Coordinates of C-alpha atoms in Angstrom, one line a residue:
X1068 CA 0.0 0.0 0.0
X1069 CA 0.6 3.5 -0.6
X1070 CA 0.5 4.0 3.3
X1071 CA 3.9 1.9 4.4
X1072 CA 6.0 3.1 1.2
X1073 CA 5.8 7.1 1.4
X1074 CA 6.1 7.3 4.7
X1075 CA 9.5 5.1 4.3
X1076 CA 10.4 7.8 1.1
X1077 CA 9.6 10.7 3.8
X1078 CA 11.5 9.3 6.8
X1079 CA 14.8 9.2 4.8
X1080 CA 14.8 7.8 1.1
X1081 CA 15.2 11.5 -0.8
X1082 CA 11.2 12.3 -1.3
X1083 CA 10.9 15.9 0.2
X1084 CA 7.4 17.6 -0.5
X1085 CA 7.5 20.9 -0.5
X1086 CA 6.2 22.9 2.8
X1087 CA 4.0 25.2 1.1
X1088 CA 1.2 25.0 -2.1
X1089 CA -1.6 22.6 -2.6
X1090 CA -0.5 19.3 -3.6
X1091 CA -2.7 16.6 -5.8
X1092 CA -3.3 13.3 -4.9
X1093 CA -4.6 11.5 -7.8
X1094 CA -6.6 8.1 -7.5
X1095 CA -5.7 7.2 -3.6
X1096 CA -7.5 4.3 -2.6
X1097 CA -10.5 5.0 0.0
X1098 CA -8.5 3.1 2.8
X1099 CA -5.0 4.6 2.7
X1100 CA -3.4 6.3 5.0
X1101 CA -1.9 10.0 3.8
X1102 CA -0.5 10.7 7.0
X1103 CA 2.2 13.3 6.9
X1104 CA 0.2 15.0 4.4
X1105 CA -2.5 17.8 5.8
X1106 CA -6.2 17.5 4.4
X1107 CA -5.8 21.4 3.9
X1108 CA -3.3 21.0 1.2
X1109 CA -4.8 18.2 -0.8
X1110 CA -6.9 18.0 -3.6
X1111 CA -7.8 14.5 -3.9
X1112 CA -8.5 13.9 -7.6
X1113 CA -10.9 11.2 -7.7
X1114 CA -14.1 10.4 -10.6
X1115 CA -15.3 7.7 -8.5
X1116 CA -18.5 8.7 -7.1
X1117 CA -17.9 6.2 -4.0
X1118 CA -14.5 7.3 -3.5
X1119 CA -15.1 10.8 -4.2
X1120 CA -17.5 11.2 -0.9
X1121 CA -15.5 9.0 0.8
X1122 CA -12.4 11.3 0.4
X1123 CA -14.5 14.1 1.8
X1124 CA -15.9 12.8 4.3
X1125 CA -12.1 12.5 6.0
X1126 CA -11.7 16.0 5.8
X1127 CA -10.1 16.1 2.3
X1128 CA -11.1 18.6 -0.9
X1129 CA -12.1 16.0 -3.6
X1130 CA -12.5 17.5 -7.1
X1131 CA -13.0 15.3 -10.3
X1132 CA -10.6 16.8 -12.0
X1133 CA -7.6 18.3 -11.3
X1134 CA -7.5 22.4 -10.8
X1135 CA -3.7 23.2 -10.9
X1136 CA -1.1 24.5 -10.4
X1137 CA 0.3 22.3 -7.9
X1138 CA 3.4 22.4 -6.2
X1139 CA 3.6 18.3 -5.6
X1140 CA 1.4 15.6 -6.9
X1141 CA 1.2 11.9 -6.2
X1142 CA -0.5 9.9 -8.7
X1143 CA -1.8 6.1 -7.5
X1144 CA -1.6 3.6 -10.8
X1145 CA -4.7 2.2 -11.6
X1146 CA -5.5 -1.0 -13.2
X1147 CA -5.4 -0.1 -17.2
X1148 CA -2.1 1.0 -18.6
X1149 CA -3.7 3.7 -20.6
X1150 CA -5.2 5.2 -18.1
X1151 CA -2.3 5.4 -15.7
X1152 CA -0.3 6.7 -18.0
X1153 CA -2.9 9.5 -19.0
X1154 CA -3.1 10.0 -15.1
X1155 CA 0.7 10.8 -15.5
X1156 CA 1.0 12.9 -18.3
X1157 CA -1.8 15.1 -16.2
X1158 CA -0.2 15.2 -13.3
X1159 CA 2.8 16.5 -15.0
X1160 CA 1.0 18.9 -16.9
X1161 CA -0.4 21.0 -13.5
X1162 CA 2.4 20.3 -11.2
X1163 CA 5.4 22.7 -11.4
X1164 CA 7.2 20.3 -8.7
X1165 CA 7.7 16.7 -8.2
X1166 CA 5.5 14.0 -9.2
X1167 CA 5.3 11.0 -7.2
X1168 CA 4.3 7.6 -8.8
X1169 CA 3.2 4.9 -6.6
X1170 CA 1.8 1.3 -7.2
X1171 CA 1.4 -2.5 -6.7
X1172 CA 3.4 -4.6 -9.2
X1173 CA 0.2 -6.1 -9.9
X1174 CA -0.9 -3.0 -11.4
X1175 CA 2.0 -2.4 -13.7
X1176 CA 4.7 -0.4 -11.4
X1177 CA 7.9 -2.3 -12.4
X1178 CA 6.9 -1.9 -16.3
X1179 CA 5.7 1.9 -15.5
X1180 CA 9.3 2.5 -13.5
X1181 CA 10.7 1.5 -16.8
X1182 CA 8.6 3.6 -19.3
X1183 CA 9.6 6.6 -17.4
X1184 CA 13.0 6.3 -17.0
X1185 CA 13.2 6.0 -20.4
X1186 CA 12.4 9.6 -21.1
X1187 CA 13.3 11.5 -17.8
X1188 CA 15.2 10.9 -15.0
X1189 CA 13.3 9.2 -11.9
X1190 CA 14.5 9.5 -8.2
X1191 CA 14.1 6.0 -6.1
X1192 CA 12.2 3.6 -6.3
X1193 CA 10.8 2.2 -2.5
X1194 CA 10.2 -0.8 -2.7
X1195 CA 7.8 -2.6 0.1
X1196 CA 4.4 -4.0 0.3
X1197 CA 5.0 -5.4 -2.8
X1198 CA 4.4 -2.1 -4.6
X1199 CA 7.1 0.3 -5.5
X1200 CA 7.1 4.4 -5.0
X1201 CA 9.3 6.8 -7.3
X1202 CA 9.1 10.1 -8.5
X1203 CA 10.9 12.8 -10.8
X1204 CA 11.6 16.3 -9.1
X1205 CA 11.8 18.7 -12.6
X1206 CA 8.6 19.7 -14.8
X1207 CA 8.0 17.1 -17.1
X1208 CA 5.0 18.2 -19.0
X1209 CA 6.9 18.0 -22.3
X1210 CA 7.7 14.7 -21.8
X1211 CA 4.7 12.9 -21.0
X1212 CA 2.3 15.1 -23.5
X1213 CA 1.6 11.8 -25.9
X1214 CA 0.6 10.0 -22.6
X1215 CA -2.5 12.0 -22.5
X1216 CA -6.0 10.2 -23.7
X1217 CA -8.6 12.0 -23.7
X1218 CA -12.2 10.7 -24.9
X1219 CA -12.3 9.0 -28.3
X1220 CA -14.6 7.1 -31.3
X1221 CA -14.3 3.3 -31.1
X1222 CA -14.8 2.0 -34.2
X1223 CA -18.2 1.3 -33.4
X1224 CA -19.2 5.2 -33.6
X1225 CA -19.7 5.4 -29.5
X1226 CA -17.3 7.8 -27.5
X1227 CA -14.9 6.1 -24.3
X1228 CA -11.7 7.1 -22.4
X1229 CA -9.0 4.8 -20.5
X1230 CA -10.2 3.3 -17.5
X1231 CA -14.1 3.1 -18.7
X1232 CA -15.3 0.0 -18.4
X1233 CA -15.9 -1.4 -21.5
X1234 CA -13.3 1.4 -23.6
X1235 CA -12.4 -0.5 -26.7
X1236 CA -15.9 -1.0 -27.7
X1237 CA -19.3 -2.6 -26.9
X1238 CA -19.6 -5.3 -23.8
X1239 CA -20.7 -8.9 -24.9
X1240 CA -23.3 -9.0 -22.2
X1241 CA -24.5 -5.5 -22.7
X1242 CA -25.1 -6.4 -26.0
X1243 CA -26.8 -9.5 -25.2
X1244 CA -29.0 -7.7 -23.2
X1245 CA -30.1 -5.4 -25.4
X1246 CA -31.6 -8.0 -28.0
X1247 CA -33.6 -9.5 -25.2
X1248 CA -35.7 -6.1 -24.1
X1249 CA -39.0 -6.1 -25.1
X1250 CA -40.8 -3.4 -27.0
X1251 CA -42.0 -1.6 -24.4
X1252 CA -40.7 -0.4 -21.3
X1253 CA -42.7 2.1 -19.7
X1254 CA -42.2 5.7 -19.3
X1255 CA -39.1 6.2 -16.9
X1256 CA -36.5 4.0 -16.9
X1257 CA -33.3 3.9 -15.2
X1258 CA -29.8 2.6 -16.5
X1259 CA -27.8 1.2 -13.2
X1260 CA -24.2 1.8 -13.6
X1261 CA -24.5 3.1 -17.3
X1262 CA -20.9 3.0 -18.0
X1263 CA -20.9 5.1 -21.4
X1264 CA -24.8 4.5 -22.3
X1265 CA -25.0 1.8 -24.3
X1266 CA -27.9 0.3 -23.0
X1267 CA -29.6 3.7 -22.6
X1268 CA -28.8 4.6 -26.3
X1269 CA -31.0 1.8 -26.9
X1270 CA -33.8 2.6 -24.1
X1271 CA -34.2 5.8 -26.2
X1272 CA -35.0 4.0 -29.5
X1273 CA -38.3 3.3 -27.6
X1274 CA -40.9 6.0 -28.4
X1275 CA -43.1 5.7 -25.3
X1276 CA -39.8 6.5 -23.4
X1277 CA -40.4 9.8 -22.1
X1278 CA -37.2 9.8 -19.4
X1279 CA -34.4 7.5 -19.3
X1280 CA -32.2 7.8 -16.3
X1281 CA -28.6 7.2 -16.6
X1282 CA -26.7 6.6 -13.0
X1283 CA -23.4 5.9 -12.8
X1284 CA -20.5 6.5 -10.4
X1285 CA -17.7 7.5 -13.0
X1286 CA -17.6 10.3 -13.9
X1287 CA -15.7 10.0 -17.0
X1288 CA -17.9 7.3 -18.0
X1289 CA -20.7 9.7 -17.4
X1290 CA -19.3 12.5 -19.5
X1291 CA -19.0 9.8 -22.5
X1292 CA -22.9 8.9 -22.0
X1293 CA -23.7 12.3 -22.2
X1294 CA -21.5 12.5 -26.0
X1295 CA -23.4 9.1 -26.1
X1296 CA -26.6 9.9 -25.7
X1297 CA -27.7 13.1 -26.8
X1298 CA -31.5 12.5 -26.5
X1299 CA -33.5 15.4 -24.5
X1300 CA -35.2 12.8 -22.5
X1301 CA -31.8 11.3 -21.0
X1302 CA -31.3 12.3 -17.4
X1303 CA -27.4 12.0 -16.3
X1304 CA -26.4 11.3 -12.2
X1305 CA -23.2 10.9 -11.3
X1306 CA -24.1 8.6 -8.4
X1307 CA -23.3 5.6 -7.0
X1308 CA -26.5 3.5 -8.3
X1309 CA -26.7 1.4 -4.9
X1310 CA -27.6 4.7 -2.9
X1311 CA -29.3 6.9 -5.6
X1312 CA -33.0 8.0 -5.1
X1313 CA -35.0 8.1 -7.5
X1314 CA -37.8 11.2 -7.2
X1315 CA -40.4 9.3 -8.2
X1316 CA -40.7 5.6 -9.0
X1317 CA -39.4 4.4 -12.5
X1318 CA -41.4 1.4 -14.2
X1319 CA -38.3 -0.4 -15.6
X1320 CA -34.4 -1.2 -14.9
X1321 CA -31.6 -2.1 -16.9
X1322 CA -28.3 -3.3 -15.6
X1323 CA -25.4 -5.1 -16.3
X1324 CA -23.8 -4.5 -12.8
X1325 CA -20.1 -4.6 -11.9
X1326 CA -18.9 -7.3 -10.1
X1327 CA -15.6 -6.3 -9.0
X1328 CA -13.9 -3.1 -7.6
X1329 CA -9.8 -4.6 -7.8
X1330 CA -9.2 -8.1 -8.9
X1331 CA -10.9 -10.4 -7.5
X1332 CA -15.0 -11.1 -8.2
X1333 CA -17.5 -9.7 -6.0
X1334 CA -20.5 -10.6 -6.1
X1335 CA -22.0 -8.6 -3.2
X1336 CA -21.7 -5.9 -5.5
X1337 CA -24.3 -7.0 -8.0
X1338 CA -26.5 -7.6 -5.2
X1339 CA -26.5 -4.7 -4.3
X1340 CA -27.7 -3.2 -7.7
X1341 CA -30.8 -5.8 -7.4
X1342 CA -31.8 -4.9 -3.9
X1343 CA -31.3 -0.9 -5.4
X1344 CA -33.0 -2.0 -8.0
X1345 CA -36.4 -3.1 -6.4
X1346 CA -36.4 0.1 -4.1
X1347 CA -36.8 2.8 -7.0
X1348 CA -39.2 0.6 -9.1
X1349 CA -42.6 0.8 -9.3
X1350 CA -44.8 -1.8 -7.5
X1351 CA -45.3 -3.4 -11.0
X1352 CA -42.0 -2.7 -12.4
X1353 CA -39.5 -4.9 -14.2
X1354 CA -36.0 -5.2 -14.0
X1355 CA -33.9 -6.4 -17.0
X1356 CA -30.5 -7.7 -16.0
X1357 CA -27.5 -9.5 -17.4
X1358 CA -25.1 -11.3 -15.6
X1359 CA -21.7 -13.7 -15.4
X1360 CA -23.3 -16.7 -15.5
X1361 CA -21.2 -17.8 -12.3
X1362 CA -22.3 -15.2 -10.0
X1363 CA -25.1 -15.6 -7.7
X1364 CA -27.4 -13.4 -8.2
X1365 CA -30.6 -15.9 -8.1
X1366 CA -31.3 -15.8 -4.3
X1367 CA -30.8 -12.3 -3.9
X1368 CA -33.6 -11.8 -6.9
X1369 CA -36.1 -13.7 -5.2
X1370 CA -35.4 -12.2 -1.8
X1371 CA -36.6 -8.7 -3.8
X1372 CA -38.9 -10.1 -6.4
X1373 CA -42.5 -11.5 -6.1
X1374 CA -41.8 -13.1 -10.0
X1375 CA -38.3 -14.0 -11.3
X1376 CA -37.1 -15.7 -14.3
X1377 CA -33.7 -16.6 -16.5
X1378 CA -34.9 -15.6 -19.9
X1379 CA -31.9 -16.7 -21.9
X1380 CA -28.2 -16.0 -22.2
X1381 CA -25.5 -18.3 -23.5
X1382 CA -22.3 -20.3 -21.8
X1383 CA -21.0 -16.8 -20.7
X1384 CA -24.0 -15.1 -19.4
X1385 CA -27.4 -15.4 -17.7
X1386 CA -30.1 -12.9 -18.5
X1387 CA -32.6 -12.6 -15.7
X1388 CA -36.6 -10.4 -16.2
X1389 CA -37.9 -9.9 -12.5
X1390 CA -41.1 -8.4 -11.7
X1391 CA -43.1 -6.8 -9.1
X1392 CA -40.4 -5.3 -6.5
X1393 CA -41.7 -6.5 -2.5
X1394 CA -41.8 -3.9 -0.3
X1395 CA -40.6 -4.2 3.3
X1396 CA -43.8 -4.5 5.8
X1397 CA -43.6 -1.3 8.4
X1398 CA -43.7 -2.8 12.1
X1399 CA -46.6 -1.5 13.6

């Protein structure tokens, strides 16, 4: 983690932070530790809505984008290569000072270290927790400009960015999904965790649609919908779809929930989206759902719907239609 590395680079390694300026902490995950950092000087720079609130609620400023200039900036490596290395090239670009890369090896830090220090010189690494921390202490703007990715045209016509679920082009069970809707859907529908709208796209084809409500937690996956989806009846939320409310009940859901957060499946996530699900329907509403046909989605269905049923799907994927949310019975 983050945590047990800087503080080794700040107790004697060569990473100084500068004592005065605001300094951007991109992508930290929810449970580190920034000690030796003050709250008042941090922008943390996160587009997940989860995170994002999380952040705040510690006492940190948390802004989806960064605001610049910085004097420091530490930038957490996610996951997808392009996206960490667009992370980079940002940090670079609003920081007069010293960037700090940190991250697991499992998310690409050895292979980073190495891409950097091919085009500037890097100060380090710390290496513990089997992550490693680095940085580079000059303005590097210049040098990282062609790491910047910005939203983009798949080949497909639809508009992504690193990091989206789904970025090089349309999901195999999203798809799947789509062919199985029926004709009509009722008025107001919502999208659960609508990535960058391809499911609502296809909501809207539906005349008697007269609002389709897109929730999703990224926020660069929403600001894709929105180049997605240009309809006047689309309603955007940057929320995390387990907690949003709904102002008034919708008569159908469509989801294809996420199922993991790091690397490993879980499941409890998807359930999550059904039990959501069933609150902001209707009392005759439908979901439509698609699924990895190993997760186990099927009890926590029934526990929330009066009628559930696997309509199809193939060796990769379930698709489930439930009905008729139940409503939990006030004590008296």
């Amino acid at each position: 983690m983050i945590d047990a590395r800087l503080q080794v680079a700040l107790g004697g390694d060569g990473l100084v932070i500068p004592e005065e300026g605001r300094i951007a902490v991109f992508r930290p995950p929810v449970e580190a530790d920034l000690h030796g950092l003050r709250p008042d000087r941090c922008d943390i720079i996160h587009d997940f809505k989860p995170a994002f609130v999380a952040w705040e609620g510690r006492g940190y400023d948390a802004v989806q984008t960064p605001q610049g200039p910085y004097a420091a900036a530490i930038v957490c490596l996610p996951r997808a290569k392009a996206e960490a290395r667009h992370l980079i090239a940002q940090a670079c670009a609003v920081t007069d000072g010293i960037v700090v890369i940190d991250g697991q090896k499992t998310d690409g830090a050895d292979s980073m270290l190495k891409a950097m220090k091919a085009r500037v010189s890097v100060q380090g690494p710390v290496s513990k927790a089997h992550g490693k921390l680095f940085w580079i202490t000059e303005p590097a703007a210049e040098f990282f400009a062609d790491w910047e990715t910005p939203p983009a045209q798949t080949e497909g016509g639809f508009w992504t960015a690193p990091g989206v679920f789904s970025a090089d082009g349309v999901d195999l069970a999203s798809a799947l999904l789509v062919d199985a809707l029926p004709d009509k859907l009722g008025a107001r529908v919502a999208d659960l965790g609508a990535g960058w709208g391809f499911l609502s796209a296809h909501v809207l084809t539906r005349p008697e649609v007269e609002e389709a409500h897109l929730v999703e937690a990224g926020y660069m996956a929403l600001e894709c919908a929105r180049r997605n989806v240009s309809d006047a009846r689309a309603v955007f939320h940057w929320e995390d779809a387990v907690h949003w409310e709904s102002k008034a009940r919708v008569d159908t859901v469509v989801m294809n929930p996420p199922f993991h957060v790091g690397r490993a499946s879980e499941p409890q996530i998807g359930q999550a989206f059904v039990a959501a699900a069933a609150r902001v329907l209707s009392t005759q509403g439908d979901l439509w759902m698609v699924a990895n046909r190993h997760l186990p989605y099927e009890a926590e269905l029934k526990k929330r719907f009066a009628q559930v049923e696997e309509t199809g799907g193939d060796a990769r994927f379930k698709l489930f239609h439930a009905s008729r949310p139940l409503r939990s019975r006030r004590r008296a």
